[in-house]
Coordinates of C-alpha atoms and ligand atoms in Angstrom, one line a residue:
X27 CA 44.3 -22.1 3.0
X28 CA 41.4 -20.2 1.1
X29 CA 38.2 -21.8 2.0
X30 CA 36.0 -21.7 -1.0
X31 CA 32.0 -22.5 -1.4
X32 CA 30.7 -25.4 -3.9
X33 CA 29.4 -22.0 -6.2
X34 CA 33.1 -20.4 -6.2
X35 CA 34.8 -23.9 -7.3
X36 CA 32.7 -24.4 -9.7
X37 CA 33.3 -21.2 -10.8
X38 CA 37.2 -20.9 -10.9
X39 CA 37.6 -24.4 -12.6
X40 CA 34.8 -23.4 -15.2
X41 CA 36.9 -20.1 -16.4
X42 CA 39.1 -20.7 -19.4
X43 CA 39.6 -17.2 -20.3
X44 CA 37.7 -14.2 -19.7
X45 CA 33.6 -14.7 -19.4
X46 CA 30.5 -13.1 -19.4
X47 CA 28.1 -14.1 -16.6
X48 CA 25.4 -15.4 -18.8
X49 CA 28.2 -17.5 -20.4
X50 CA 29.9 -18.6 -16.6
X51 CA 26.1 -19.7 -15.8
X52 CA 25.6 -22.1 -18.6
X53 CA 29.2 -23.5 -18.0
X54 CA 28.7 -24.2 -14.1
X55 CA 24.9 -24.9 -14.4
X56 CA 24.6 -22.4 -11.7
X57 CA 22.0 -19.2 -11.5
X58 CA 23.2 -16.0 -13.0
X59 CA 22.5 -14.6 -8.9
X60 CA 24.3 -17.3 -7.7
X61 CA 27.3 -16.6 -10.3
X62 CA 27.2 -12.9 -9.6
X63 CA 27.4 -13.8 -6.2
X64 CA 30.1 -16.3 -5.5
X65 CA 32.4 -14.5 -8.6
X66 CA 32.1 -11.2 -5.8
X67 CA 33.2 -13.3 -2.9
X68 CA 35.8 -14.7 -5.2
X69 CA 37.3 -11.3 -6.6
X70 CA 37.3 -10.4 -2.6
X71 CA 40.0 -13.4 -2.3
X72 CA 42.1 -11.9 -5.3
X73 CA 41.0 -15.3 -7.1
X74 CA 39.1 -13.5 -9.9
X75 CA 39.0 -9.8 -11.6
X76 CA 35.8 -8.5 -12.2
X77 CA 35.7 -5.5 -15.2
X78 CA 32.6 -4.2 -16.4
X79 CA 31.9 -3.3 -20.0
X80 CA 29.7 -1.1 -21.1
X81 CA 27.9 -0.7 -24.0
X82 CA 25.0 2.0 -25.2
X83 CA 21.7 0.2 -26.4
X84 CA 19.8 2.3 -28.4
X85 CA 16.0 2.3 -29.1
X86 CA 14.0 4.8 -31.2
X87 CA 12.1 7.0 -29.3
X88 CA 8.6 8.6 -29.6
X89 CA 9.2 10.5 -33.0
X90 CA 12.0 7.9 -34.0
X91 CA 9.2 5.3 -34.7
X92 CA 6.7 8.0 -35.8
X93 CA 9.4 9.2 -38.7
X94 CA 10.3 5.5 -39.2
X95 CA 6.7 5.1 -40.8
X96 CA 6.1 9.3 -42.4
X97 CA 9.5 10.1 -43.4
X98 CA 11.9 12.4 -41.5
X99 CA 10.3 15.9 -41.9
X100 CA 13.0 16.8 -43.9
X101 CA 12.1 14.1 -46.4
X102 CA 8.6 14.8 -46.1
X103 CA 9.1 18.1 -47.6
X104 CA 11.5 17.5 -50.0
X105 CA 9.2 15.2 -51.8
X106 CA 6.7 18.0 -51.8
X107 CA 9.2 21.0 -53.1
X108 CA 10.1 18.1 -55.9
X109 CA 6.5 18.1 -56.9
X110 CA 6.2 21.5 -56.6
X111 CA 4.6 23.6 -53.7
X112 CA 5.1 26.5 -51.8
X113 CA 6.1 27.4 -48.6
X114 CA 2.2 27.9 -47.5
X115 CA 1.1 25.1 -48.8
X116 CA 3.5 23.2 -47.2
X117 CA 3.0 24.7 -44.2
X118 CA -0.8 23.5 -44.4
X119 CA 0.6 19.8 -45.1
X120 CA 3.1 19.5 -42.6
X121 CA 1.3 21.6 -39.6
X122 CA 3.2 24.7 -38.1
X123 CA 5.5 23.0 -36.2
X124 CA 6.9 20.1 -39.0
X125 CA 6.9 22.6 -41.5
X126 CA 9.4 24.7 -39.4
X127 CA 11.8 21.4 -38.3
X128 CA 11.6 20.5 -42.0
X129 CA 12.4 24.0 -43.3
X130 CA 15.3 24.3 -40.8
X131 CA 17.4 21.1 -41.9
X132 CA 16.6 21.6 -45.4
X133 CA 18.4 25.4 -45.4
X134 CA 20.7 23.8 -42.6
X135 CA 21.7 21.1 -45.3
X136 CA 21.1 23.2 -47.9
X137 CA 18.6 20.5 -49.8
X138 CA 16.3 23.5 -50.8
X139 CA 16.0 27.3 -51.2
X140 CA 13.1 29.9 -50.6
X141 CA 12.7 32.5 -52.4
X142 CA 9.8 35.1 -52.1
X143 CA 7.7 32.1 -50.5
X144 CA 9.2 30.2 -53.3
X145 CA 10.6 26.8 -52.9
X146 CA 12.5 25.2 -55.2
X147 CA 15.7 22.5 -54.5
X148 CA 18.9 22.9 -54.6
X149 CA 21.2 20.3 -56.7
X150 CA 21.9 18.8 -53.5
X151 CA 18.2 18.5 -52.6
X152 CA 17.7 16.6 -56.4
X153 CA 20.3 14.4 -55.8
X154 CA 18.7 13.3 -52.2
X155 CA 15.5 12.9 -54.0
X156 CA 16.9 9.3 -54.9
X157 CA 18.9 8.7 -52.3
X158 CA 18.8 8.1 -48.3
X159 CA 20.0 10.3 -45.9
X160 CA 22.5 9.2 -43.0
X161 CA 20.0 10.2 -40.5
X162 CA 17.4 7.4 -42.7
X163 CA 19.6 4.8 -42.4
X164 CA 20.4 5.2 -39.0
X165 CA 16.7 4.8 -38.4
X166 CA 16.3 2.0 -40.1
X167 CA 19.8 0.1 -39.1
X168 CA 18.4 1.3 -35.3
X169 CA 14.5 0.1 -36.0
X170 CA 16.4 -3.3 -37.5
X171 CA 17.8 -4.2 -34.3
X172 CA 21.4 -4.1 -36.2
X173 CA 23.8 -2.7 -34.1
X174 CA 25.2 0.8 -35.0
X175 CA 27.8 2.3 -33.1
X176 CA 26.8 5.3 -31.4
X177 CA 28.7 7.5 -33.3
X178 CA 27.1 6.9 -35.9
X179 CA 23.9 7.3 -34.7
X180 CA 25.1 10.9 -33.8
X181 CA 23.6 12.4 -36.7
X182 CA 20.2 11.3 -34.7
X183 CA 20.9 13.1 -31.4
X184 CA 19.8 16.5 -30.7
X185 CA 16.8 16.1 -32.6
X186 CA 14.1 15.7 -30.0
X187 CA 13.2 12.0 -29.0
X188 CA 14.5 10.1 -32.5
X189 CA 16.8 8.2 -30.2
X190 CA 17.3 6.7 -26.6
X191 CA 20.1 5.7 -25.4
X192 CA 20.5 3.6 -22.3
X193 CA 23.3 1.6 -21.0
X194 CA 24.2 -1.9 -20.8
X195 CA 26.5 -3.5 -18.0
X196 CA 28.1 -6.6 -18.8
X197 CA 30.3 -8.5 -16.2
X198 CA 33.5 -10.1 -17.5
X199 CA 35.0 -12.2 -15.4
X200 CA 38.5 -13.4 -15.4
X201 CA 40.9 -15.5 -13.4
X202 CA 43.8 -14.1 -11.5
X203 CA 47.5 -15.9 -12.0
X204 CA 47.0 -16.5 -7.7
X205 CA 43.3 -18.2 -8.3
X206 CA 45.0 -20.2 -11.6
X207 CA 48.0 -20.9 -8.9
X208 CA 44.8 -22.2 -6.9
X209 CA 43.3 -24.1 -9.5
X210 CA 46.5 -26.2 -10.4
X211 CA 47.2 -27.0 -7.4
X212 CA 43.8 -28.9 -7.4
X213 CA 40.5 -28.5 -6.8
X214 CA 37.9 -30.5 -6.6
X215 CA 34.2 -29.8 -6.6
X216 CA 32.0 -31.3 -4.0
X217 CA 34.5 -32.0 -1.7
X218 CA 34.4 -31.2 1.8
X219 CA 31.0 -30.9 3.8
X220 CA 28.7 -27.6 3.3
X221 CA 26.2 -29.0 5.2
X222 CA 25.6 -31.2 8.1
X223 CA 23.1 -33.9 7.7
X224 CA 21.1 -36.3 9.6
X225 CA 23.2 -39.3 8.3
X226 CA 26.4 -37.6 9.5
X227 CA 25.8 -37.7 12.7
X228 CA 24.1 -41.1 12.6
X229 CA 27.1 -42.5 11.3
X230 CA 29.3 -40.6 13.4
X231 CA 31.2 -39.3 9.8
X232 CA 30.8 -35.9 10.1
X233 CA 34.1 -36.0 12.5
X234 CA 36.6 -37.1 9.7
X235 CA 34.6 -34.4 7.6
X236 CA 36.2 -31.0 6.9
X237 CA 33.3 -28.3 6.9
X238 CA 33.7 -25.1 5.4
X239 CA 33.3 -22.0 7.6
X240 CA 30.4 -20.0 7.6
X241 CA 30.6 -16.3 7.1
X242 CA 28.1 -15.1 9.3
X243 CA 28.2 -11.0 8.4
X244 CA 28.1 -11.8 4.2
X245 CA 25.4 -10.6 2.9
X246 CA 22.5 -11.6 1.6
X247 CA 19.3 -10.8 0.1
X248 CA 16.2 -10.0 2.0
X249 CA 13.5 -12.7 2.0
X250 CA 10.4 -11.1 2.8
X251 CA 7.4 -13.7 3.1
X252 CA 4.1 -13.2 2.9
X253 CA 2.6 -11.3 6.8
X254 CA -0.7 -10.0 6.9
X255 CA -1.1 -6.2 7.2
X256 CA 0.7 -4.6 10.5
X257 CA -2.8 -3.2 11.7
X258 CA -4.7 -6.3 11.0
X259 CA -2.2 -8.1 13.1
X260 CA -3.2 -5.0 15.9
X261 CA -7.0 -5.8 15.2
X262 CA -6.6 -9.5 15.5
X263 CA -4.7 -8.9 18.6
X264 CA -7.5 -6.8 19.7
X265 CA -10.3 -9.8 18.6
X266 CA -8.0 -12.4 21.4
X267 CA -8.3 -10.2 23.6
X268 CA -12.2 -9.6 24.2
X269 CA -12.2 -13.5 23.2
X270 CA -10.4 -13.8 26.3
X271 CA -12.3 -11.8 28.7
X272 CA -15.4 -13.5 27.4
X273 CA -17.0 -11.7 24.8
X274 CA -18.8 -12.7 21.3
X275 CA -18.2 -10.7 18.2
X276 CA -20.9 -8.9 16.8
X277 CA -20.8 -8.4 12.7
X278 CA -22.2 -6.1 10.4
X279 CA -22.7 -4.4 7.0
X280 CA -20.5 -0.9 6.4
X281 CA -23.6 0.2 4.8
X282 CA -26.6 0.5 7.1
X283 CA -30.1 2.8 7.3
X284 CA -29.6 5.7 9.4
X285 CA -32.3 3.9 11.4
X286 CA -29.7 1.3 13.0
X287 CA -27.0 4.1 12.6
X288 CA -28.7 7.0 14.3
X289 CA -32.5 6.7 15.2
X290 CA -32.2 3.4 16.9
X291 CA -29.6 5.2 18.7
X292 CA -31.8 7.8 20.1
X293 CA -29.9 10.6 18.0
X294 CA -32.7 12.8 16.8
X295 CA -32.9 13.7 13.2
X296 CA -32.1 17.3 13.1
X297 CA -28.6 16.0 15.1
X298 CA -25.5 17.9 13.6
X299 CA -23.9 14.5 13.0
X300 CA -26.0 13.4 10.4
X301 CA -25.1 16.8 8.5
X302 CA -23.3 16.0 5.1
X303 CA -20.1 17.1 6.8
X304 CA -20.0 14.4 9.1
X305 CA -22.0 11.3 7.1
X306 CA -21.3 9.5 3.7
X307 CA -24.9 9.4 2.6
X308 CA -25.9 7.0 -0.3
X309 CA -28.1 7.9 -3.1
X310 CA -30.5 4.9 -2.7
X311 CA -32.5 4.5 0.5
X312 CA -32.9 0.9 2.8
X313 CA -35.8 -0.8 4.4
X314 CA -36.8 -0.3 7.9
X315 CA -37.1 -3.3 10.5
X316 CA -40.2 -5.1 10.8
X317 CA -42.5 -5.6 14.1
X318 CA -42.7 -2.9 15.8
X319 CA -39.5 -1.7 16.5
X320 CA -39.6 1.1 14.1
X321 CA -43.0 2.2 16.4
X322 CA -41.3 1.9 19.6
X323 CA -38.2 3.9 18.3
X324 CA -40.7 6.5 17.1
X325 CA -42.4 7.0 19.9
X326 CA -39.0 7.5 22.0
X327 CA -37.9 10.1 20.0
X328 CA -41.5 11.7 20.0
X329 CA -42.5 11.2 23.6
X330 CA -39.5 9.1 25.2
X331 CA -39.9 6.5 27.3
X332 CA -40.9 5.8 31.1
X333 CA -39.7 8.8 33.1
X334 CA -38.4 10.5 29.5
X335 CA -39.8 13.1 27.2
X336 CA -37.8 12.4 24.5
X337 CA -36.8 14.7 21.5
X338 CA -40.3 15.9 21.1
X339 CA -40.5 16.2 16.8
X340 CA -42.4 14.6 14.7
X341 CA -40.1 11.3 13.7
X342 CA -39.8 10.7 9.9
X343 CA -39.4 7.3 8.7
X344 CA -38.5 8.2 5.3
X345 CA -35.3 9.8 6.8
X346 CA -34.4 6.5 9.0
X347 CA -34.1 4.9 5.9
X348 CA -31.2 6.8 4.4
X349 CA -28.5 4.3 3.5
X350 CA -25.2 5.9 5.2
X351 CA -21.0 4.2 5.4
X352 CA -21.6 3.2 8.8
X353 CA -20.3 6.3 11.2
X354 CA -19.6 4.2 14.3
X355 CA -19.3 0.4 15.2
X356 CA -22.3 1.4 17.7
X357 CA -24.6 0.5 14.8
X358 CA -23.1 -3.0 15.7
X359 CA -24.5 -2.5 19.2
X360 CA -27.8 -1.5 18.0
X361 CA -28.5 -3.9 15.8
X362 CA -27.3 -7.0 18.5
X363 CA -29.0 -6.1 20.9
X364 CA -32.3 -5.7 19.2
X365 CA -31.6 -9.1 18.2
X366 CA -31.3 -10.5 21.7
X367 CA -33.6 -12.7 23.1
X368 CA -34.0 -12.9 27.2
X369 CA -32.7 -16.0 27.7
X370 CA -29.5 -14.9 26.2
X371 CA -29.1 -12.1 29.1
X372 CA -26.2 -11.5 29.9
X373 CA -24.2 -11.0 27.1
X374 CA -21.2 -9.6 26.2
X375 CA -20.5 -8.4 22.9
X376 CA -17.5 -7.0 20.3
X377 CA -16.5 -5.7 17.6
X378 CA -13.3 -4.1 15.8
X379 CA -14.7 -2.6 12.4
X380 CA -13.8 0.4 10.2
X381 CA -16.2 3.7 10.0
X382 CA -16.6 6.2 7.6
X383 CA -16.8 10.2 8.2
X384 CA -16.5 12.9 6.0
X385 CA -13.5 14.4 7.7
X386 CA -11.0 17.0 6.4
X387 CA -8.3 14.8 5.7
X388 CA -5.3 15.8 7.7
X389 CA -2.6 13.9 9.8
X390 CA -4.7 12.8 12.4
X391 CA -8.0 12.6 10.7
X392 CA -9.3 10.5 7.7
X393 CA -12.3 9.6 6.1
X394 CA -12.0 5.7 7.2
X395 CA -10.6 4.7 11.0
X396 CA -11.3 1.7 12.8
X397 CA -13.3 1.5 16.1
X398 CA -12.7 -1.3 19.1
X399 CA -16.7 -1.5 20.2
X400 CA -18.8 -3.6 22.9
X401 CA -21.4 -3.8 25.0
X402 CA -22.4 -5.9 28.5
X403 CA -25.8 -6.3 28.3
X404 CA -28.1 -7.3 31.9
X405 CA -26.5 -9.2 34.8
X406 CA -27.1 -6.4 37.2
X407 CA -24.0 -4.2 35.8
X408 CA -23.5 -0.9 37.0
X409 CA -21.3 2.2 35.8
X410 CA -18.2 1.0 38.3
X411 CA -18.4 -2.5 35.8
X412 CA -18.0 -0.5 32.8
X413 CA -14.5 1.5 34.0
X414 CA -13.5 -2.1 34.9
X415 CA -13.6 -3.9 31.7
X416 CA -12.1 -0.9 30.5
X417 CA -9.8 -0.8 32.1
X418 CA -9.1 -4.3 32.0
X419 CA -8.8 -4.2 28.4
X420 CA -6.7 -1.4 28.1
X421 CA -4.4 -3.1 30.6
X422 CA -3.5 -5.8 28.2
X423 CA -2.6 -3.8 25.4
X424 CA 0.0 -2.2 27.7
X425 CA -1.6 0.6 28.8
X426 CA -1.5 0.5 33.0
X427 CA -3.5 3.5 33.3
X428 CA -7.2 5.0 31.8
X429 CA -9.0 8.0 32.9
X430 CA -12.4 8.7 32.4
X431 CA -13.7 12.2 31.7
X432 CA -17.5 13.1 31.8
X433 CA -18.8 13.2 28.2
X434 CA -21.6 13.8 26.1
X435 CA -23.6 11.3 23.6
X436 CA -27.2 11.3 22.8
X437 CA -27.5 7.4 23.8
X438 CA -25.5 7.0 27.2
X439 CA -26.5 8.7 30.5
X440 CA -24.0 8.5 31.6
X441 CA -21.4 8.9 29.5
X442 CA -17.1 9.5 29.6
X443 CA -14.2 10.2 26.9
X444 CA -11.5 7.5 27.5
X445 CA -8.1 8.6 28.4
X446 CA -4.9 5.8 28.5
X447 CA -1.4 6.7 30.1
X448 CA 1.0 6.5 27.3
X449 CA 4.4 4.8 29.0
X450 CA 6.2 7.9 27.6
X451 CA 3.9 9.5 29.9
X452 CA 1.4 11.4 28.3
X453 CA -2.6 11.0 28.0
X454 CA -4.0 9.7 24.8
X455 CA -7.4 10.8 24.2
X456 CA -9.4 7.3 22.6
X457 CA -13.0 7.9 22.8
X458 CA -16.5 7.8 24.5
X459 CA -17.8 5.1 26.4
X460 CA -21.0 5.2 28.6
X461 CA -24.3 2.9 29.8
X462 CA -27.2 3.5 27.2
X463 CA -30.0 5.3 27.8
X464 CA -33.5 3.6 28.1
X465 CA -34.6 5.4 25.1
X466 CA -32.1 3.1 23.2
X467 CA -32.6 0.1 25.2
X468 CA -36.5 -0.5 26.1
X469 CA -37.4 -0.1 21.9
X470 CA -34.9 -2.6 21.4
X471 CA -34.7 -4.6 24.2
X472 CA -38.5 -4.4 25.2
X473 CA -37.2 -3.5 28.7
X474 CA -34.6 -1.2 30.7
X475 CA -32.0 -3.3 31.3
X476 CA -28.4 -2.1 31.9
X477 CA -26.1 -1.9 28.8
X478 CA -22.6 -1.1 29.7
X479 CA -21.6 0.2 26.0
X480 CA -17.9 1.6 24.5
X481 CA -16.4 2.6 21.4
X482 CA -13.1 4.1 21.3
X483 CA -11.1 4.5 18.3
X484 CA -8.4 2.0 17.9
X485 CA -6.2 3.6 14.7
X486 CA -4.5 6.2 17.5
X487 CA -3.1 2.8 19.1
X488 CA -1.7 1.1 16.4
X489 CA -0.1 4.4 15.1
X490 CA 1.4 4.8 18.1
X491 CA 2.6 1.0 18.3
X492 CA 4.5 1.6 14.6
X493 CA 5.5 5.2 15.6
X494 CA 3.5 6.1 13.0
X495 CA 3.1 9.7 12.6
X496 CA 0.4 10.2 9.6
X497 CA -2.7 8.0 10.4
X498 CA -2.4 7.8 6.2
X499 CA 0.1 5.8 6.6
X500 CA -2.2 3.1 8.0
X501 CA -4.2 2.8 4.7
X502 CA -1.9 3.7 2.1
X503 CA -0.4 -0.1 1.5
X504 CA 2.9 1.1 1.0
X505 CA 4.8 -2.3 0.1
X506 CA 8.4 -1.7 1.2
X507 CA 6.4 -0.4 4.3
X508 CA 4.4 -3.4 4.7
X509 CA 7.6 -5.5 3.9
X510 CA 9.7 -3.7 6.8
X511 CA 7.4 -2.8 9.4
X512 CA 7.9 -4.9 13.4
X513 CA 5.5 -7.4 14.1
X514 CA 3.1 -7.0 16.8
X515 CA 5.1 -8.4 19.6
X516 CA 1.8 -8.6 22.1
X517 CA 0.1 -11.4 20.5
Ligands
DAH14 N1 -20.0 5.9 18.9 C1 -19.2 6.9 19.6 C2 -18.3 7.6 18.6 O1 -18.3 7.2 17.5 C3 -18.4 6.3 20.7 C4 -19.2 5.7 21.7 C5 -19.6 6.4 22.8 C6 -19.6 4.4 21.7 C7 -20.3 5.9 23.9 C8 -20.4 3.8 22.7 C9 -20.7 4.6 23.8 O2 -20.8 2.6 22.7 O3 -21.4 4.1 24.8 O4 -17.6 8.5 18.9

């Protein structure tokens, strides 16, 4: 006994003679898919034959319509011999490279003759004065949409783009003498169950029911719903998890002064970061904060603060107000906590945000990355705190181990480079982490208060989560990518 789906019934008692799909479609009231589907699974069971016809659509190309309108070459100079010219002066007409297409199928067809730059036509050539050419019909029988077998449209190929030709597949499908054996030995649409329902097993009918079986390995097309963006499902990951240990997310502009970017961050202004290698610098310029935060940042860089010399320059506040693509999510940090009040000690802050820098663009490097960033401000924290919550964090995205190597940056004393143990066992270098320096803290914070502060890049994680080997790859949007790519299974 074949077991047949609703589609395939419908099909085999709708043939009556061979069929085109379009024309099986109509008869069933069934999708053209669902037609091409079912009459496959049907030809499979040596109920239907499937043979393809194909048939050559053709189009006028590029110069096909432009000749369509001028005239073939050809004719174009024909009329001109008729009315008399010569060869130079045709040559002028047509442009150099017409004028030698048109000379070539008029000798080739033998419609003119040239004689000491002389050009006269032959009797041929009078008698097409009046009269079309095969190639001009084709054209137009082409250009009418009336269909011209591609023999005939010979004459038109070879001769640059007058002509494309592509190819049409239709489907005929017929019925077998074993699927008409099938058919008269009744069928019935609709019968038997193809899907179990509530009210079946309410009513306790689904055990007279006979229930077609399922083929488990056909197959079928990919559905692909709508999922956000496999690093956004990282970063959100990222978000729960400092929403977890506590922390409030800190939010901010891409495009910031260098005041909040740099300067508030006790990075003096001759600092080889801010060089045009490193920063996107706008053309326009921002406004500096008001009361007296600009002062106290000034005189830290000129003097420093308690116990501090600072950078000893003269400070420029023209050049704190150079509008740059924010470098670092530590602009974030900046600006928060210059925003905190007392009573609001302590706090913990995040972010997860996207940076610029003007990098050579290479596997590993790009001009746009994303950094993880956050800060414990007061509480009595001390450098041993900061390693915890790093670690802590790194710990739940998978990563059992971090080291912590001494490090340099002009607003943490002290400061590290983060390491994590990859599980295939080697060290992934993420980036710095330290507790600010009271030259950042006391202009912002009006006091020196401990800051536990981090910001290691994040787009070296979810690369490795993907196996992603071109951190491009992360920004490039590549549909059947985004389509196919896991889901983050830590969420
Ligand atoms: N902003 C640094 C960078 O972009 C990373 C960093 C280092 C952030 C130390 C911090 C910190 O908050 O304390 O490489």
């Amino acid at each position: 006994m074949v077991s047949l789906h609703e589609h395939e019934k419908r099909i085999l008692l709708a043939l009556n003679g061979p069929m085109g799909q379009r024309e099986l479609a109509k008869a069933t009231g069934l999708n053209p898919d669902s037609v091409a589907h079912a009459s496959l699974w049907l030809m499979s069971k040596g109920l239907v034959r499937i043979s393809e016809k194909r048939k050559a659509l053709l189009s006028l190309g590029k110069e096909g319509k432009e000749y369509l309108k001028e005239g073939l070459p050809e004719r174009q100079a024909l009329m001109a011999i008729g009315g008399g010219t010569t060869a130079s002066e045709l040559e002028k007409k047509l442009g150099k490279g017409k004028f030698r297409i048109a000379m070539a199928w008029l000798m080739r067809k033998r419609l003119a003759r040239s004689e000491n730059g002389k050009l006269t036509l032959t009797a041929e050539g009078r008698k097409v004065l009046t009269k079309k050419m095969p190639e001009e019909e084709a054209l137009e029988a082409i250009a009418a949409g009336k269909g011209i077998a591609e023999k005939e449209a010979g004459v038109l190929k070879g001769r640059g783009d007058l002509i494309r030709v592509t190819e049409d597949v239709a489907r005929v499908i017929s019925i077998t003498p074993k699927g008409k054996k099938l058919v008269a030995g009744g069928i019935t649409a609709a019968t038997g169950a193809n899907q179990l329902t509530p009210e079946m097993l309410q009513d306790g009918s689904w055990r007279e029911m006979e229930f077609r079986p399922y083929n488990v390995s056909a197959v079928v097309p990919s559905v692909y719903p709508g999922r956000r963006h496999f690093a956004k499902q990282a970063m959100e990951y990222v978000r729960k998890v400092w929403l977890e240990m506590g922390f409030q997310e800190m939010e901010g502009p891409i495009i910031n002064t260098s005041f909040w970017n740099f300067d508030a961050l006790f990075t003096p202004q001759e600092h080889p970061v801010r060089d045009m290698q490193d920063t996107f610098f706008l053309k326009q310029k921002g406004e500096l904060p008001e009361g007296g935060i600009v002062d106290r940042v000034r005189a830290a860089h000129e003097l420093g603060t308690e116990g501090s010399i600072g950078w000893g320059y003269s400070w420029d506040p023209e050049k704190a107000r150079e509008l740059v693509l924010r470098t670092h999510t530590t602009v974030l940090s900046a600006m928060a906590i210059a925003k905190l009040k007392k009573e609001e000690l302590p706090a913990k802050l995040f972010s997860v945000g996207r940076c610029f820098r003007n990098e050579a663009l290479d596997w590993s490097h790009l001009f746009e990355f994303n950094q993880v960033e956050g800060i414990v401000v007061g509480g009595g924290v001390n450098f041993k705190h900061l390693l915890g919550y790093l670690k802590q964090f790194f710990s739940k995205l998978g990563f059992e181990k971090a080291r912590f190597r001494p490090a340099y940056f002009p607003y943490t004393e002290m400061s590290v480079e983060i390491d994590v143990l990859h599980p295939r066992g080697e060290w992934v270098e993420l980036g710095g982490a330290g507790m600010f320096r009271p030259e950042v803290v006391v202009p912002l914070l009006g006091e020196d208060i401990p800051v536990l502060a981090w910001g290691p890049g994040f787009d070296r994680i979810i690369m490795d989560y993907y196996s992603i080997r071109d951190i491009r790859e992360l920004y490039k949007n590549d549909v059947q990518q985004l389509r196919t790519m896991r889901q983050w299974m830590r969420g």
